[in-house]
Short mmCIF file of C-alpha atoms and ligand atoms in Angstrom, two decimals:
data_model
loop_
_atom_site.label_atom_id
_atom_site.label_comp_id
_atom_site.label_asym_id
_atom_site.label_seq_id
_atom_site.Cartn_x
_atom_site.Cartn_y
_atom_site.Cartn_z
CA UNK A 8 3.23 24.55 -23.32
CA UNK A 9 3.44 20.74 -23.99
CA UNK A 10 0.27 18.71 -23.49
CA UNK A 11 1.19 15.57 -21.35
CA UNK A 12 -0.22 12.19 -22.57
CA UNK A 13 -3.35 10.94 -20.66
CA UNK A 14 -2.64 9.80 -17.12
CA UNK A 15 0.73 11.56 -17.35
CA UNK A 16 2.04 8.27 -18.75
CA UNK A 17 5.85 8.38 -18.80
CA UNK A 18 5.96 12.00 -17.76
CA UNK A 19 8.81 12.73 -15.43
CA UNK A 20 7.67 15.49 -13.10
CA UNK A 21 10.92 15.77 -11.00
CA UNK A 22 13.68 13.96 -9.25
CA UNK A 23 13.58 11.60 -6.28
CA UNK A 24 16.35 9.68 -4.55
CA UNK A 25 14.09 7.36 -2.71
CA UNK A 26 13.12 4.64 -5.19
CA UNK A 27 13.71 3.66 -8.82
CA UNK A 28 11.31 1.58 -10.98
CA UNK A 29 12.92 0.17 -14.11
CA UNK A 30 9.82 -0.98 -15.98
CA UNK A 31 11.57 -2.54 -18.94
CA UNK A 32 13.88 -4.64 -16.84
CA UNK A 33 11.35 -5.42 -14.04
CA UNK A 34 13.54 -3.98 -11.37
CA UNK A 35 12.76 -1.94 -8.25
CA UNK A 36 15.48 -0.25 -6.07
CA UNK A 37 15.02 1.52 -2.66
CA UNK A 38 17.85 4.09 -2.29
CA UNK A 39 19.89 1.84 -4.83
CA UNK A 40 19.23 -1.48 -3.04
CA UNK A 41 17.38 -4.10 -5.09
CA UNK A 42 14.04 -4.99 -3.59
CA UNK A 43 14.92 -8.73 -4.16
CA UNK A 44 17.92 -8.35 -1.91
CA UNK A 45 15.96 -6.46 0.71
CA UNK A 46 13.25 -9.03 0.72
CA UNK A 47 15.80 -11.81 1.12
CA UNK A 48 18.12 -10.26 3.65
CA UNK A 49 16.38 -7.25 5.49
CA UNK A 50 13.53 -6.52 7.79
CA UNK A 51 10.74 -3.99 7.22
CA UNK A 52 12.23 -1.76 9.96
CA UNK A 53 15.56 -1.71 8.07
CA UNK A 54 13.78 -0.64 4.98
CA UNK A 55 11.78 2.06 6.94
CA UNK A 56 15.14 3.55 8.01
CA UNK A 57 16.60 3.21 4.52
CA UNK A 58 13.70 5.11 3.02
CA UNK A 59 13.78 7.89 5.55
CA UNK A 60 17.51 8.27 6.01
CA UNK A 61 19.07 7.17 2.71
CA UNK A 62 21.01 4.14 3.83
CA UNK A 63 20.66 0.93 5.76
CA UNK A 64 20.81 1.37 9.55
CA UNK A 65 23.68 0.29 11.74
CA UNK A 66 22.86 -2.26 14.42
CA UNK A 67 22.57 0.56 16.98
CA UNK A 68 20.29 2.70 14.66
CA UNK A 69 18.11 -0.30 13.94
CA UNK A 70 17.79 -1.16 17.73
CA UNK A 71 16.96 2.58 18.31
CA UNK A 72 14.20 2.57 15.61
CA UNK A 73 12.77 -0.76 16.74
CA UNK A 74 12.61 0.51 20.30
CA UNK A 75 11.03 3.74 19.33
CA UNK A 76 8.46 2.08 17.14
CA UNK A 77 7.54 -0.33 19.92
CA UNK A 78 7.15 2.52 22.51
CA UNK A 79 5.01 4.53 20.11
CA UNK A 80 2.62 1.71 19.14
CA UNK A 81 0.13 2.68 21.93
CA UNK A 82 -2.35 4.95 20.36
CA UNK A 83 -3.76 8.07 22.06
CA UNK A 84 -7.12 7.71 23.89
CA UNK A 85 -9.06 10.01 21.52
CA UNK A 86 -7.83 7.96 18.50
CA UNK A 87 -8.78 4.76 20.28
CA UNK A 88 -12.20 6.09 21.01
CA UNK A 89 -12.73 7.10 17.36
CA UNK A 90 -11.65 3.66 16.16
CA UNK A 91 -14.14 2.11 18.60
CA UNK A 92 -16.85 4.31 17.37
CA UNK A 93 -16.17 3.62 13.64
CA UNK A 94 -15.96 -0.12 14.44
CA UNK A 95 -19.56 -0.05 15.51
CA UNK A 96 -20.83 1.40 12.11
CA UNK A 97 -20.36 -0.20 8.73
CA UNK A 98 -17.54 2.05 7.89
CA UNK A 99 -15.17 1.17 5.01
CA UNK A 100 -11.78 0.35 6.75
CA UNK A 101 -9.80 2.66 4.54
CA UNK A 102 -12.07 5.52 5.42
CA UNK A 103 -11.70 4.62 9.09
CA UNK A 104 -7.96 4.68 8.67
CA UNK A 105 -8.04 8.17 7.06
CA UNK A 106 -10.30 9.50 9.98
CA UNK A 107 -7.91 8.01 12.46
CA UNK A 108 -4.94 9.50 10.71
CA UNK A 109 -6.48 12.99 11.10
CA UNK A 110 -7.08 12.30 14.84
CA UNK A 111 -3.49 11.08 15.22
CA UNK A 112 -2.49 14.48 13.68
CA UNK A 113 -4.70 16.24 16.31
CA UNK A 114 -2.91 14.49 19.10
CA UNK A 115 0.60 15.09 17.55
CA UNK A 116 2.05 18.47 18.66
CA UNK A 117 4.57 18.11 15.80
CA UNK A 118 1.96 17.74 13.16
CA UNK A 119 1.68 21.46 12.50
CA UNK A 120 5.38 21.75 11.75
CA UNK A 121 7.22 21.02 8.55
CA UNK A 122 10.68 20.98 9.96
CA UNK A 123 12.66 17.80 9.06
CA UNK A 124 12.92 16.63 12.75
CA UNK A 125 9.27 17.18 13.51
CA UNK A 126 8.26 15.46 10.25
CA UNK A 127 10.42 12.49 10.99
CA UNK A 128 8.76 12.17 14.44
CA UNK A 129 5.31 12.37 12.89
CA UNK A 130 6.37 9.69 10.21
CA UNK A 131 7.53 7.42 12.95
CA UNK A 132 4.28 7.76 14.88
CA UNK A 133 2.33 6.89 11.74
CA UNK A 134 4.44 3.72 10.99
CA UNK A 135 4.26 2.73 14.66
CA UNK A 136 0.51 3.36 15.16
CA UNK A 137 -1.07 2.01 11.91
CA UNK A 138 -0.74 -1.58 12.95
CA UNK A 139 -2.34 -0.82 16.32
CA UNK A 140 -5.21 1.15 14.63
CA UNK A 141 -6.01 -1.52 12.04
CA UNK A 142 -5.90 -4.36 14.54
CA UNK A 143 -8.00 -2.47 17.09
CA UNK A 144 -10.60 -1.67 14.41
CA UNK A 145 -10.85 -5.45 13.42
CA UNK A 146 -11.25 -6.61 17.00
CA UNK A 147 -13.74 -4.04 18.03
CA UNK A 148 -15.98 -4.83 14.98
CA UNK A 149 -15.74 -8.51 16.02
CA UNK A 150 -16.77 -7.42 19.57
CA UNK A 151 -13.38 -8.47 20.92
CA UNK A 152 -11.30 -6.61 23.41
CA UNK A 153 -8.19 -4.93 21.78
CA UNK A 154 -4.86 -6.43 22.45
CA UNK A 155 -2.14 -4.18 23.99
CA UNK A 156 0.73 -3.72 21.62
CA UNK A 157 3.58 -6.22 22.49
CA UNK A 158 6.50 -4.41 23.99
CA UNK A 159 9.44 -5.43 21.73
CA UNK A 160 8.05 -7.02 18.59
CA UNK A 161 8.66 -6.25 14.94
CA UNK A 162 5.83 -4.45 12.96
CA UNK A 163 4.71 -7.76 11.40
CA UNK A 164 4.74 -9.70 14.67
CA UNK A 165 3.14 -6.89 16.62
CA UNK A 166 0.35 -6.47 14.00
CA UNK A 167 -0.49 -10.25 13.84
CA UNK A 168 -0.38 -10.50 17.57
CA UNK A 169 -2.73 -7.54 18.05
CA UNK A 170 -5.03 -8.86 15.31
CA UNK A 171 -5.30 -12.47 16.65
CA UNK A 172 -4.69 -12.04 20.31
CA UNK A 173 -1.72 -14.46 20.12
CA UNK A 174 1.73 -14.27 18.71
CA UNK A 175 2.30 -15.65 15.08
CA UNK A 176 4.88 -18.27 14.45
CA UNK A 177 8.21 -17.17 12.85
CA UNK A 178 7.21 -18.27 9.32
CA UNK A 179 4.06 -16.19 9.53
CA UNK A 180 5.95 -13.24 10.82
CA UNK A 181 8.58 -13.44 8.05
CA UNK A 182 5.89 -13.81 5.39
CA UNK A 183 4.19 -10.48 6.50
CA UNK A 184 7.55 -8.88 6.97
CA UNK A 185 8.51 -9.61 3.43
CA UNK A 186 5.03 -8.40 2.21
CA UNK A 187 5.60 -5.06 4.06
CA UNK A 188 9.02 -4.69 2.50
CA UNK A 189 7.78 -5.05 -1.09
CA UNK A 190 4.88 -2.59 -0.50
CA UNK A 191 6.95 0.16 1.18
CA UNK A 192 7.59 2.45 -1.79
CA UNK A 193 7.19 2.56 -5.58
CA UNK A 194 8.35 6.01 -6.94
CA UNK A 195 5.54 8.17 -8.07
CA UNK A 196 2.50 5.91 -7.98
CA UNK A 197 -0.86 7.63 -7.70
CA UNK A 198 -0.94 7.86 -3.95
CA UNK A 199 2.66 8.91 -3.53
CA UNK A 200 2.17 11.58 -6.19
CA UNK A 201 -0.99 12.75 -4.31
CA UNK A 202 1.10 13.00 -1.11
CA UNK A 203 3.69 15.03 -2.84
CA UNK A 204 1.15 17.41 -4.48
CA UNK A 205 -0.34 17.99 -0.97
CA UNK A 206 2.98 18.32 0.56
CA UNK A 207 4.09 20.82 -2.11
CA UNK A 208 1.54 23.36 -0.60
CA UNK A 209 3.45 22.99 2.71
CA UNK A 210 0.59 21.12 4.23
CA UNK A 211 1.55 18.63 7.06
CA UNK A 212 2.61 15.02 6.86
CA UNK A 213 -0.86 14.05 8.15
CA UNK A 214 -2.70 15.99 5.43
CA UNK A 215 -0.49 14.42 2.69
CA UNK A 216 -0.99 10.90 4.13
CA UNK A 217 -4.73 11.41 4.30
CA UNK A 218 -4.87 12.38 0.71
CA UNK A 219 -2.60 9.42 -0.19
CA UNK A 220 -4.98 7.03 1.57
CA UNK A 221 -7.87 8.18 -0.57
CA UNK A 222 -5.78 7.55 -3.70
CA UNK A 223 -4.65 4.07 -2.63
CA UNK A 224 -8.19 2.99 -1.83
CA UNK A 225 -9.23 2.95 -5.57
CA UNK A 226 -9.49 -0.56 -7.30
CA UNK A 227 -7.04 0.64 -9.98
CA UNK A 228 -4.39 1.14 -7.25
CA UNK A 229 -4.11 -0.36 -3.76
CA UNK A 230 -7.78 -1.47 -3.65
CA UNK A 231 -7.04 -4.05 -6.29
CA UNK A 232 -5.77 -6.73 -3.72
CA UNK A 233 -9.19 -6.96 -2.00
CA UNK A 234 -10.74 -7.53 -5.45
CA UNK A 235 -8.23 -10.22 -6.23
CA UNK A 236 -9.32 -12.17 -3.24
CA UNK A 237 -12.99 -11.78 -4.09
CA UNK A 238 -12.20 -13.02 -7.67
CA UNK A 239 -10.14 -16.03 -6.33
CA UNK A 240 -13.05 -16.94 -4.09
CA UNK A 241 -15.50 -16.58 -6.85
CA UNK A 242 -13.48 -18.80 -9.06
CA UNK A 243 -13.09 -21.42 -6.35
CA UNK A 244 -11.13 -24.13 -8.15
CA UNK A 245 -8.13 -24.16 -10.65
CA UNK A 246 -10.38 -25.83 -13.26
CA UNK A 247 -12.58 -22.90 -13.33
CA UNK A 248 -9.76 -20.35 -13.66
CA UNK A 249 -9.57 -20.35 -17.61
CA UNK A 250 -13.32 -20.09 -18.39
CA UNK A 251 -13.76 -17.41 -15.71
CA UNK A 252 -10.87 -15.23 -17.04
CA UNK A 253 -11.92 -15.58 -20.64
CA UNK A 254 -15.42 -14.73 -19.54
CA UNK A 255 -14.28 -11.52 -17.83
CA UNK A 256 -12.16 -10.49 -20.80
CA UNK A 257 -15.01 -11.22 -23.15
CA UNK A 258 -17.04 -8.57 -21.16
CA UNK A 259 -14.13 -6.22 -21.54
CA UNK A 260 -13.56 -6.26 -17.74
CA UNK A 261 -10.20 -5.60 -16.15
CA UNK A 262 -8.54 -8.48 -14.20
CA UNK A 263 -7.69 -7.12 -10.84
CA UNK A 264 -3.98 -7.76 -9.87
CA UNK A 265 -2.76 -7.75 -13.42
CA UNK A 266 -1.19 -5.11 -15.67
CA UNK A 267 0.95 -2.06 -14.66
CA UNK A 268 1.42 1.40 -15.88
CA UNK A 269 5.27 1.09 -15.65
CA UNK A 270 6.21 -2.57 -15.72
CA UNK A 271 6.49 -3.98 -19.28
CA UNK A 272 7.65 -7.32 -17.77
CA UNK A 273 7.01 -9.01 -14.58
CA UNK A 274 6.64 -6.90 -11.46
CA UNK A 275 9.58 -8.12 -9.17
CA UNK A 276 7.28 -7.83 -6.21
CA UNK A 277 4.86 -10.31 -7.70
CA UNK A 278 7.55 -12.74 -8.22
CA UNK A 279 8.69 -12.29 -4.57
CA UNK A 280 5.17 -12.65 -3.23
CA UNK A 281 4.57 -15.75 -5.41
CA UNK A 282 7.61 -17.42 -3.65
CA UNK A 283 6.27 -16.35 -0.33
CA UNK A 284 2.82 -17.76 -1.24
CA UNK A 285 4.29 -21.13 -2.23
CA UNK A 286 6.71 -21.38 0.75
CA UNK A 287 4.04 -20.37 3.20
CA UNK A 288 1.49 -22.71 1.74
CA UNK A 289 3.90 -25.63 2.31
CA UNK A 290 4.11 -24.50 5.94
CA UNK A 291 0.27 -24.42 6.21
CA UNK A 292 -1.54 -27.49 5.09
CA UNK A 293 -4.69 -25.70 3.72
CA UNK A 294 -2.69 -22.94 1.97
CA UNK A 295 -1.62 -24.91 -1.08
CA UNK A 296 -5.12 -24.63 -2.66
CA UNK A 297 -4.96 -20.84 -2.86
CA UNK A 298 -1.49 -20.87 -4.36
CA UNK A 299 -2.49 -23.42 -7.01
CA UNK A 300 -5.57 -21.44 -7.79
CA UNK A 301 -3.64 -18.09 -8.09
CA UNK A 302 -1.00 -19.74 -10.35
CA UNK A 303 -3.67 -21.16 -12.66
CA UNK A 304 -5.33 -17.71 -12.86
CA UNK A 305 -1.97 -16.09 -13.64
CA UNK A 306 -1.37 -18.72 -16.39
CA UNK A 307 -4.82 -18.10 -17.87
CA UNK A 308 -4.40 -14.32 -17.97
CA UNK A 309 -0.92 -14.78 -19.61
CA UNK A 310 -2.42 -17.06 -22.24
CA UNK A 311 -5.40 -14.79 -22.91
CA UNK A 312 -3.68 -11.29 -22.76
CA UNK A 313 0.11 -11.68 -22.03
CA UNK A 314 -0.41 -9.61 -18.89
CA UNK A 315 1.76 -9.96 -15.89
CA UNK A 316 0.51 -10.14 -12.30
CA UNK A 317 1.40 -7.00 -10.17
CA UNK A 318 2.09 -6.62 -6.54
CA UNK A 319 -1.47 -6.92 -5.64
CA UNK A 320 -2.09 -10.28 -7.07
CA UNK A 321 -0.08 -12.71 -4.83
CA UNK A 322 -0.44 -10.24 -1.98
CA UNK A 323 -4.05 -11.38 -1.66
CA UNK A 324 -3.54 -15.17 -1.02
CA UNK A 325 -0.61 -14.46 1.26
CA UNK A 326 -2.74 -12.06 3.34
CA UNK A 327 -5.59 -14.43 3.28
CA UNK A 328 -3.51 -17.30 4.58
CA UNK A 329 -2.24 -14.99 7.36
CA UNK A 330 -5.81 -14.71 8.53
CA UNK A 331 -6.13 -11.08 7.51
CA UNK A 332 -9.71 -10.22 6.59
CA UNK A 333 -10.08 -9.32 2.93
CA UNK A 334 -11.25 -5.70 3.60
CA UNK A 335 -8.12 -5.06 5.58
CA UNK A 336 -5.74 -5.88 2.71
CA UNK A 337 -5.56 -2.28 1.49
CA UNK A 338 -5.10 -0.93 5.01
CA UNK A 339 -2.24 -3.41 5.31
CA UNK A 340 -0.82 -2.04 2.05
CA UNK A 341 -1.09 1.43 3.67
CA UNK A 342 0.61 0.18 6.90
CA UNK A 343 3.70 -0.31 4.78
CA UNK A 344 3.32 2.46 2.16
CA UNK A 345 3.11 5.01 4.79
CA UNK A 346 6.82 4.72 5.15
CA UNK A 347 7.33 5.65 1.51
CA UNK A 348 4.74 8.38 1.56
CA UNK A 349 6.31 10.04 4.52
CA UNK A 350 9.83 9.71 2.88
CA UNK A 351 8.46 11.53 -0.14
CA UNK A 352 6.76 14.25 1.79
CA UNK A 353 10.07 14.90 3.73
CA UNK A 354 11.96 14.92 0.30
CA UNK A 355 9.30 17.27 -1.14
CA UNK A 356 9.63 19.73 1.72
CA UNK A 357 13.45 19.62 1.63
CA UNK A 358 13.39 21.02 -2.04
CA UNK A 359 9.91 22.33 -2.33
CA UNK A 360 8.15 24.05 -5.22
CA UNK A 361 4.42 24.12 -5.44
CA UNK A 362 3.25 21.38 -7.90
CA UNK A 363 0.78 23.15 -10.12
CA UNK A 364 0.46 21.81 -13.74
CA UNK A 365 -1.79 23.43 -16.44
CA UNK A 366 -4.77 22.05 -18.25
CA UNK A 367 -5.61 22.19 -21.99
CA UNK A 368 -8.81 24.16 -22.07
CA UNK A 369 -11.36 22.51 -24.29
CA UNK A 370 -14.57 24.32 -23.03
CA UNK A 371 -16.68 26.95 -24.81
CA UNK A 372 -14.95 30.11 -26.20
CA UNK A 373 -15.36 33.39 -24.20
CA UNK A 374 -19.07 34.52 -24.42
CA UNK A 375 -21.41 37.23 -23.08
CA UNK A 376 -23.34 36.69 -19.73
CA UNK A 377 -27.12 35.81 -20.22
CA UNK A 378 -29.34 37.28 -17.49
CA UNK A 379 -31.73 34.73 -15.77
CA UNK A 380 -34.90 36.34 -17.15
CA UNK A 381 -33.54 35.84 -20.65
CA UNK A 382 -32.79 32.10 -20.12
CA UNK A 383 -36.39 30.86 -20.74
C1 SDX B 23 -0.76 -0.75 -7.92
O1 SDX B 23 1.75 2.77 -10.22
C2 SDX B 23 2.17 1.98 -9.25
O2 SDX B 23 3.31 1.79 -9.08
C3 SDX B 23 1.05 1.22 -8.49
C4 SDX B 23 1.60 0.05 -7.56
C5 SDX B 23 2.40 0.66 -6.41
O3 SDX B 23 3.16 -0.10 -5.96
O4 SDX B 23 2.04 1.83 -5.93
O5 SDX B 23 2.36 -0.81 -8.31
C6 SDX B 23 0.38 -0.66 -6.98
O6 SDX B 23 -1.60 -0.05 -7.89
C7 SDX B 23 -0.76 -1.90 -8.86
C8 SDX B 23 -1.89 -1.95 -9.90
C9 SDX B 23 -3.10 -2.48 -9.14
N1 SDX B 23 -4.35 -2.30 -10.09
C10 SDX B 23 -4.89 -3.32 -10.63
O7 SDX B 23 -4.46 -4.52 -10.53
C11 SDX B 23 -6.15 -3.05 -11.50
C12 SDX B 23 -6.05 -3.81 -12.84
N2 SDX B 23 -5.06 -3.21 -13.69
C13 SDX B 23 -5.38 -2.20 -14.51
O8 SDX B 23 -6.58 -1.60 -14.39
C14 SDX B 23 -4.28 -1.60 -15.32
O9 SDX B 23 -3.27 -2.48 -15.59
C15 SDX B 23 -3.55 -0.43 -14.51
C16 SDX B 23 -4.60 0.59 -14.06
C17 SDX B 23 -2.85 -0.95 -13.34
C18 SDX B 23 -2.68 0.30 -15.49
O10 SDX B 23 -3.36 0.66 -16.52
P1 SDX B 23 -2.83 1.68 -17.80
O11 SDX B 23 -1.41 1.82 -17.68
O12 SDX B 23 -3.69 2.88 -17.79
O13 SDX B 23 -3.13 0.70 -19.01
P2 SDX B 23 -4.37 0.70 -19.85
O14 SDX B 23 -5.56 0.79 -19.01
O15 SDX B 23 -4.20 1.87 -20.79
O16 SDX B 23 -4.40 -0.64 -20.57
C19 SDX B 23 -3.44 -0.91 -21.65
C20 SDX B 23 -4.09 -2.12 -22.41
C21 SDX B 23 -5.52 -2.00 -22.57
O17 SDX B 23 -5.90 -2.75 -23.73
P3 SDX B 23 -6.57 -1.98 -24.98
O18 SDX B 23 -7.85 -1.43 -24.37
O19 SDX B 23 -5.58 -0.89 -25.34
O20 SDX B 23 -6.67 -3.07 -26.01
O21 SDX B 23 -3.88 -3.30 -21.54
C22 SDX B 23 -5.11 -3.74 -21.17
C23 SDX B 23 -6.16 -2.67 -21.36
O22 SDX B 23 -7.43 -3.26 -21.72
N3 SDX B 23 -5.18 -4.07 -19.74
C24 SDX B 23 -5.89 -4.92 -19.15
C25 SDX B 23 -5.48 -4.95 -17.77
N4 SDX B 23 -4.55 -3.94 -17.62
C26 SDX B 23 -4.31 -3.52 -18.82
N5 SDX B 23 -6.90 -5.74 -19.61
C27 SDX B 23 -7.42 -6.57 -18.65
N6 SDX B 23 -7.07 -6.59 -17.24
C28 SDX B 23 -6.19 -5.80 -16.88
N7 SDX B 23 -5.87 -5.80 -15.59
#
């Protein structure tokens, strides 16, 4: 038996046709399409179809998906009631999303089936309903009435409308649409790997997504974006960026939003979101400050450690400028990544084998039992 390197670094555990990360070249492909092309030309809904079905949708397929997502955005009463309860207690939003996911499964008759058609239906319900759940949670905890899902809006427009109570402008919608595109899938990151391990036991899509949410919530993974925003707010001005970063590094602290297990050059998603940040800031007067600050931090980290920003770094100022509360940044990440997680669950179930690695035992050698009376 071969002993894998710690963290399974560079260990290939099996095939996938869903996405490909070229860490040396700094490239990401969804079903062969470059994420830069998709961010420039496609919508999040086209990417959802691509991840699930293997190719870009025709106009008719896209219209059908958009219509179905819009129809399914209304959440069942029991899930709504659960969200309203959780919003009244200081729950962590990612924990609330995981609990709501379980309740969505209770209300989804297809949730106990692992047939491709039933799983696709459950996947669609999750992508459709996450924006409603996250927006409802936010409005309820601010003692505001929830906003009904708009009847025929994109995921990005529907989410911002339900969050704010009024529709966003096209620039804001497109900024979030691109952010959702670049977060949708990323090969076997920790949360997607978690989803596949759970799916390999033939557990349901909902069980796999609940586990993936737990993995994503950690600060070394999807939880980093919230900590990036807290760091930017703590730094405050571009002039303070360099001393702040050097101070963190002197304490051997990790700089949130930087470094990556796979990318040895710039994360293409960080480059895309940096452009979104700059373009969006020009559109919004007050936004420029956050971009300038983020750019200076990135410069300081590069100077100090030659580390590149990852997807979480520029995601933070973009979400902040969209008016999304910081502790909802990771749920927004999940709102997109649930498309990738469900694609991987369906791929796992299509060619399943239980994922069960071994461990290298380093405990005590076999020894005799010691009765309680003899243990002093
Ligand atoms: C995501 O896997 C994916 O695909 C994830 C993701 C996706 O789309 O699903 O891309 C999304 O999770 C992005 C990553 C978000 N996390 C963070 O931003 C947290 C901060 N980053 C790090 O903790 C770290 O870079 C990791 C966890 C992302 C990767 O860590 P590795 O591969 O285990 O690398 P390592 O910890 O062994 O570090 C290697 C060296 C070390 O130096 P030495 O101790 O060997 O001298 O690089 C240094 C580290 O100290 N280093 C950092 C650093 N990241 C690496 N030093 C300071 N700050 C950092 N952020």
